[in-house]
PDB file of C-alpha atoms in Angstrom:
ATOM      1  CA  MET A   1     -13.066  28.531   2.842  1.00 48.00           C
ATOM      2  CA  ILE A   2     -14.271  26.250   5.601  1.00 53.00           C
ATOM      3  CA  THR A   3     -16.298  24.363   3.008  1.00 54.00           C
ATOM      4  CA  GLY A   4     -13.151  23.793   0.922  1.00 52.00           C
ATOM      5  CA  PHE A   5     -11.299  22.494   3.983  1.00 45.00           C
ATOM      6  CA  HIS A   6     -14.071  20.029   4.798  1.00 42.00           C
ATOM      7  CA  GLU A   7     -14.295  18.924   1.185  1.00 47.00           C
ATOM      8  CA  ARG A   8     -10.538  18.199   1.058  1.00 46.00           C
ATOM      9  CA  LYS A   9     -10.720  16.352   4.372  1.00 45.00           C
ATOM     10  CA  HIS A  10     -13.670  14.290   3.099  1.00 43.00           C
ATOM     11  CA  LYS A  11     -11.768  13.387  -0.082  1.00 51.00           C
ATOM     12  CA  ARG A  12      -8.714  12.373   1.967  1.00 51.00           C
ATOM     13  CA  VAL A  13     -10.832  10.229   4.283  1.00 61.00           C
ATOM     14  CA  ASN A  14     -12.484   8.575   1.275  1.00 89.00           C
ATOM     15  CA  PHE A  15      -9.094   7.968  -0.370  1.00 93.00           C
ATOM     16  CA  PHE A  16      -7.645   6.502   2.828  1.00 95.00           C
ATOM     17  CA  GLY A  17     -10.701   4.258   3.131  1.00 95.00           C
ATOM     18  CA  GLN A  18     -10.188   3.058  -0.441  1.00 95.00           C
ATOM     19  CA  VAL A  19      -6.526   2.367   0.306  1.00 97.00           C
ATOM     20  CA  TYR A  20      -7.418   0.303   3.371  1.00 96.00           C
ATOM     21  CA  GLU A  21     -10.039  -1.711   1.468  1.00 96.00           C
ATOM     22  CA  ILE A  22      -7.609  -2.445  -1.377  1.00 97.00           C
ATOM     23  CA  VAL A  23      -4.778  -3.423   0.973  1.00 97.00           C
ATOM     24  CA  LYS A  24      -7.140  -5.818   2.779  1.00 97.00           C
ATOM     25  CA  GLN A  25      -7.477  -7.666  -0.555  1.00 96.00           C
ATOM     26  CA  ILE A  26      -3.756  -8.422  -0.907  1.00 97.00           C
ATOM     27  CA  PRO A  27      -3.551 -12.160  -0.246  1.00 97.00           C
ATOM     28  CA  CYS A  28      -1.272 -13.698   2.324  1.00 97.00           C
ATOM     29  CA  GLY A  29       2.049 -14.497   0.650  1.00 97.00           C
ATOM     30  CA  LYS A  30       1.828 -11.586  -1.806  1.00 98.00           C
ATOM     31  CA  VAL A  31       2.923  -7.947  -1.822  1.00 98.00           C
ATOM     32  CA  ALA A  32       1.875  -4.839  -3.736  1.00 98.00           C
ATOM     33  CA  SER A  33       3.593  -1.526  -4.384  1.00 97.00           C
ATOM     34  CA  TYR A  34       2.473   1.873  -3.139  1.00 97.00           C
ATOM     35  CA  GLY A  35       1.968   2.938  -6.760  1.00 97.00           C
ATOM     36  CA  GLN A  36      -0.142  -0.118  -7.523  1.00 97.00           C
ATOM     37  CA  ILE A  37      -2.423   0.675  -4.594  1.00 97.00           C
ATOM     38  CA  ALA A  38      -2.657   4.308  -5.743  1.00 97.00           C
ATOM     39  CA  ARG A  39      -3.640   3.203  -9.269  1.00 96.00           C
ATOM     40  CA  LEU A  40      -6.249   0.796  -7.928  1.00 96.00           C
ATOM     41  CA  ALA A  41      -7.653   3.609  -5.771  1.00 95.00           C
ATOM     42  CA  GLY A  42      -8.034   5.728  -8.910  1.00 93.00           C
ATOM     43  CA  ASN A  43      -5.196   8.173  -8.272  1.00 94.00           C
ATOM     44  CA  PRO A  44      -2.026   6.864  -9.941  1.00 94.00           C
ATOM     45  CA  ARG A  45       0.109   9.794  -8.767  1.00 95.00           C
ATOM     46  CA  ALA A  46      -0.729   9.310  -5.088  1.00 96.00           C
ATOM     47  CA  SER A  47       1.794   6.667  -4.027  1.00 96.00           C
ATOM     48  CA  ARG A  48       3.139   8.929  -1.259  1.00 95.00           C
ATOM     49  CA  ALA A  49      -0.401   9.471   0.012  1.00 96.00           C
ATOM     50  CA  VAL A  50      -0.800   5.681   0.117  1.00 96.00           C
ATOM     51  CA  GLY A  51       2.337   5.514   2.253  1.00 94.00           C
ATOM     52  CA  TYR A  52       0.961   8.142   4.606  1.00 93.00           C
ATOM     53  CA  ALA A  53      -2.415   6.388   4.823  1.00 95.00           C
ATOM     54  CA  LEU A  54      -0.660   3.158   5.784  1.00 93.00           C
ATOM     55  CA  HIS A  55       1.517   4.997   8.294  1.00 90.00           C
ATOM     56  CA  VAL A  56      -1.639   6.162  10.104  1.00 91.00           C
ATOM     57  CA  ASN A  57      -3.447   2.833   9.605  1.00 89.00           C
ATOM     58  CA  PRO A  58      -6.151   2.753  12.301  1.00 89.00           C
ATOM     59  CA  GLN A  59      -6.435  -1.057  12.193  1.00 91.00           C
ATOM     60  CA  PRO A  60      -2.935  -2.594  11.982  1.00 84.00           C
ATOM     61  CA  GLY A  61      -4.201  -6.109  12.705  1.00 84.00           C
ATOM     62  CA  VAL A  62      -6.929  -5.817  10.063  1.00 94.00           C
ATOM     63  CA  VAL A  63      -5.259  -3.828   7.274  1.00 96.00           C
ATOM     64  CA  PRO A  64      -2.079  -5.771   6.363  1.00 95.00           C
ATOM     65  CA  CYS A  65       0.096  -2.759   5.564  1.00 93.00           C
ATOM     66  CA  HIS A  66       3.205  -4.945   5.873  1.00 93.00           C
ATOM     67  CA  ARG A  67       2.284  -6.347   2.433  1.00 96.00           C
ATOM     68  CA  VAL A  68       2.979  -3.000   0.729  1.00 96.00           C
ATOM     69  CA  VAL A  69       6.513  -2.276  -0.509  1.00 96.00           C
ATOM     70  CA  ASN A  70       8.054   0.157  -2.974  1.00 95.00           C
ATOM     71  CA  ARG A  71       8.049  -0.499  -6.713  1.00 95.00           C
ATOM     72  CA  GLN A  72      11.413  -2.269  -6.586  1.00 97.00           C
ATOM     73  CA  GLY A  73      10.193  -4.537  -3.784  1.00 97.00           C
ATOM     74  CA  ARG A  74      12.100  -2.720  -1.032  1.00 95.00           C
ATOM     75  CA  LEU A  75      10.662  -2.818   2.464  1.00 93.00           C
ATOM     76  CA  ALA A  76       9.713   0.410   4.193  1.00 84.00           C
ATOM     77  CA  PRO A  77      12.814   1.753   5.967  1.00 79.00           C
ATOM     78  CA  ALA A  78      10.681   3.106   8.816  1.00 72.00           C
ATOM     79  CA  PHE A  79       7.886   0.554   8.929  1.00 61.00           C
ATOM     80  CA  ALA A  80       5.344   2.160  11.260  1.00 63.00           C
ATOM     81  CA  PHE A  81       4.770  -0.850  13.467  1.00 63.00           C
ATOM     82  CA  GLY A  82       8.257  -1.883  14.513  1.00 73.00           C
ATOM     83  CA  GLY A  83      10.772  -1.103  11.767  1.00 72.00           C
ATOM     84  CA  THR A  84      12.043  -3.050   8.773  1.00 73.00           C
ATOM     85  CA  ASP A  85      12.735  -6.156  10.865  1.00 86.00           C
ATOM     86  CA  ALA A  86       9.086  -6.318  11.921  1.00 89.00           C
ATOM     87  CA  GLN A  87       7.893  -6.017   8.319  1.00 92.00           C
ATOM     88  CA  LYS A  88      10.399  -8.649   7.205  1.00 93.00           C
ATOM     89  CA  GLY A  89       9.270 -10.987   9.993  1.00 93.00           C
ATOM     90  CA  LEU A  90       5.606 -10.606   9.076  1.00 94.00           C
ATOM     91  CA  LEU A  91       6.311 -11.247   5.393  1.00 96.00           C
ATOM     92  CA  ASN A  92       8.586 -14.224   6.121  1.00 97.00           C
ATOM     93  CA  ALA A  93       5.835 -15.723   8.289  1.00 97.00           C
ATOM     94  CA  GLU A  94       3.564 -15.584   5.225  1.00 97.00           C
ATOM     95  CA  GLY A  95       6.134 -17.305   3.010  1.00 98.00           C
ATOM     96  CA  VAL A  96       7.424 -14.140   1.310  1.00 98.00           C
ATOM     97  CA  TYR A  97      11.209 -14.259   0.999  1.00 98.00           C
ATOM     98  CA  VAL A  98      12.979 -10.984   1.810  1.00 96.00           C
ATOM     99  CA  ASN A  99      16.656 -10.889   0.853  1.00 96.00           C
ATOM    100  CA  ASP A 100      19.445  -9.579   3.091  1.00 94.00           C
ATOM    101  CA  ASP A 101      19.198  -6.135   1.474  1.00 93.00           C
ATOM    102  CA  GLY A 102      15.491  -5.852   2.365  1.00 93.00           C
ATOM    103  CA  TYR A 103      13.974  -6.564  -1.038  1.00 96.00           C
ATOM    104  CA  VAL A 104      11.159  -8.853  -2.166  1.00 97.00           C
ATOM    105  CA  ASP A 105      11.139 -10.375  -5.678  1.00 98.00           C
ATOM    106  CA  MET A 106       8.112  -8.605  -7.191  1.00 97.00           C
ATOM    107  CA  LYS A 107       7.892 -11.081 -10.080  1.00 97.00           C
ATOM    108  CA  GLN A 108       7.552 -13.979  -7.666  1.00 97.00           C
ATOM    109  CA  PHE A 109       5.561 -12.384  -4.847  1.00 98.00           C
ATOM    110  CA  GLY A 110       3.816  -9.429  -6.525  1.00 97.00           C
ATOM    111  CA  TRP A 111       0.037  -9.350  -6.331  1.00 97.00           C
ATOM    112  CA  GLN A 112      -1.695  -9.285  -9.707  1.00 93.00           C
ATOM    113  CA  ALA A 113      -4.847  -7.395  -8.815  1.00 83.00           C
ATOM    114  CA  CYS A 114      -7.723  -6.856 -11.190  1.00 73.00           C
ATOM    115  CA  GLN A 115      -7.898  -3.287 -12.476  1.00 59.00           C
ATOM    116  CA  PRO A 116     -11.086  -1.231 -12.255  1.00 55.00           C
ATOM    117  CA  ARG A 117     -13.239  -1.204 -15.400  1.00 47.00           C
ATOM    118  CA  GLY A 118     -12.034   1.158 -18.062  1.00 47.00           C
ATOM    119  CA  HIS A 119      -8.552   1.369 -16.518  1.00 48.00           C
ATOM    120  CA  LYS A 120      -5.664   1.399 -18.953  1.00 48.00           C
ATOM    121  CA  GLY A 121      -2.239   1.039 -17.422  1.00 47.00           C
ATOM    122  CA  LYS A 122       0.101  -1.152 -15.490  1.00 47.00           C
ATOM    123  CA  PRO A 123      -1.292  -3.343 -12.688  1.00 46.00           C
TER     124      PRO A 123
END
């Protein structure tokens, strides 16, 4: 069973690494959803795992986790690095408008990433 544990840990580390690399590609002034990042990482059902990976982001100044919101454009209620106000401030500084209810217009500010080859689904 130790082998199975190490294999699962290795897969999680690889997935987290993929998440961080994808999030680094989100341009300044754009946002992406947790589900979009999960799809780009090859695991479309792993949006919660994306959230956890960003919560334990080892490089907050390098991996711009503030650019990831939920599918409706809502900011994270417990943004790991200072709360919703911190996330809103970081996004506003990049020109992303966040309304008074804590939402970003995904049509205006959503990142249109390229999908991996052979991928069929929503961006």
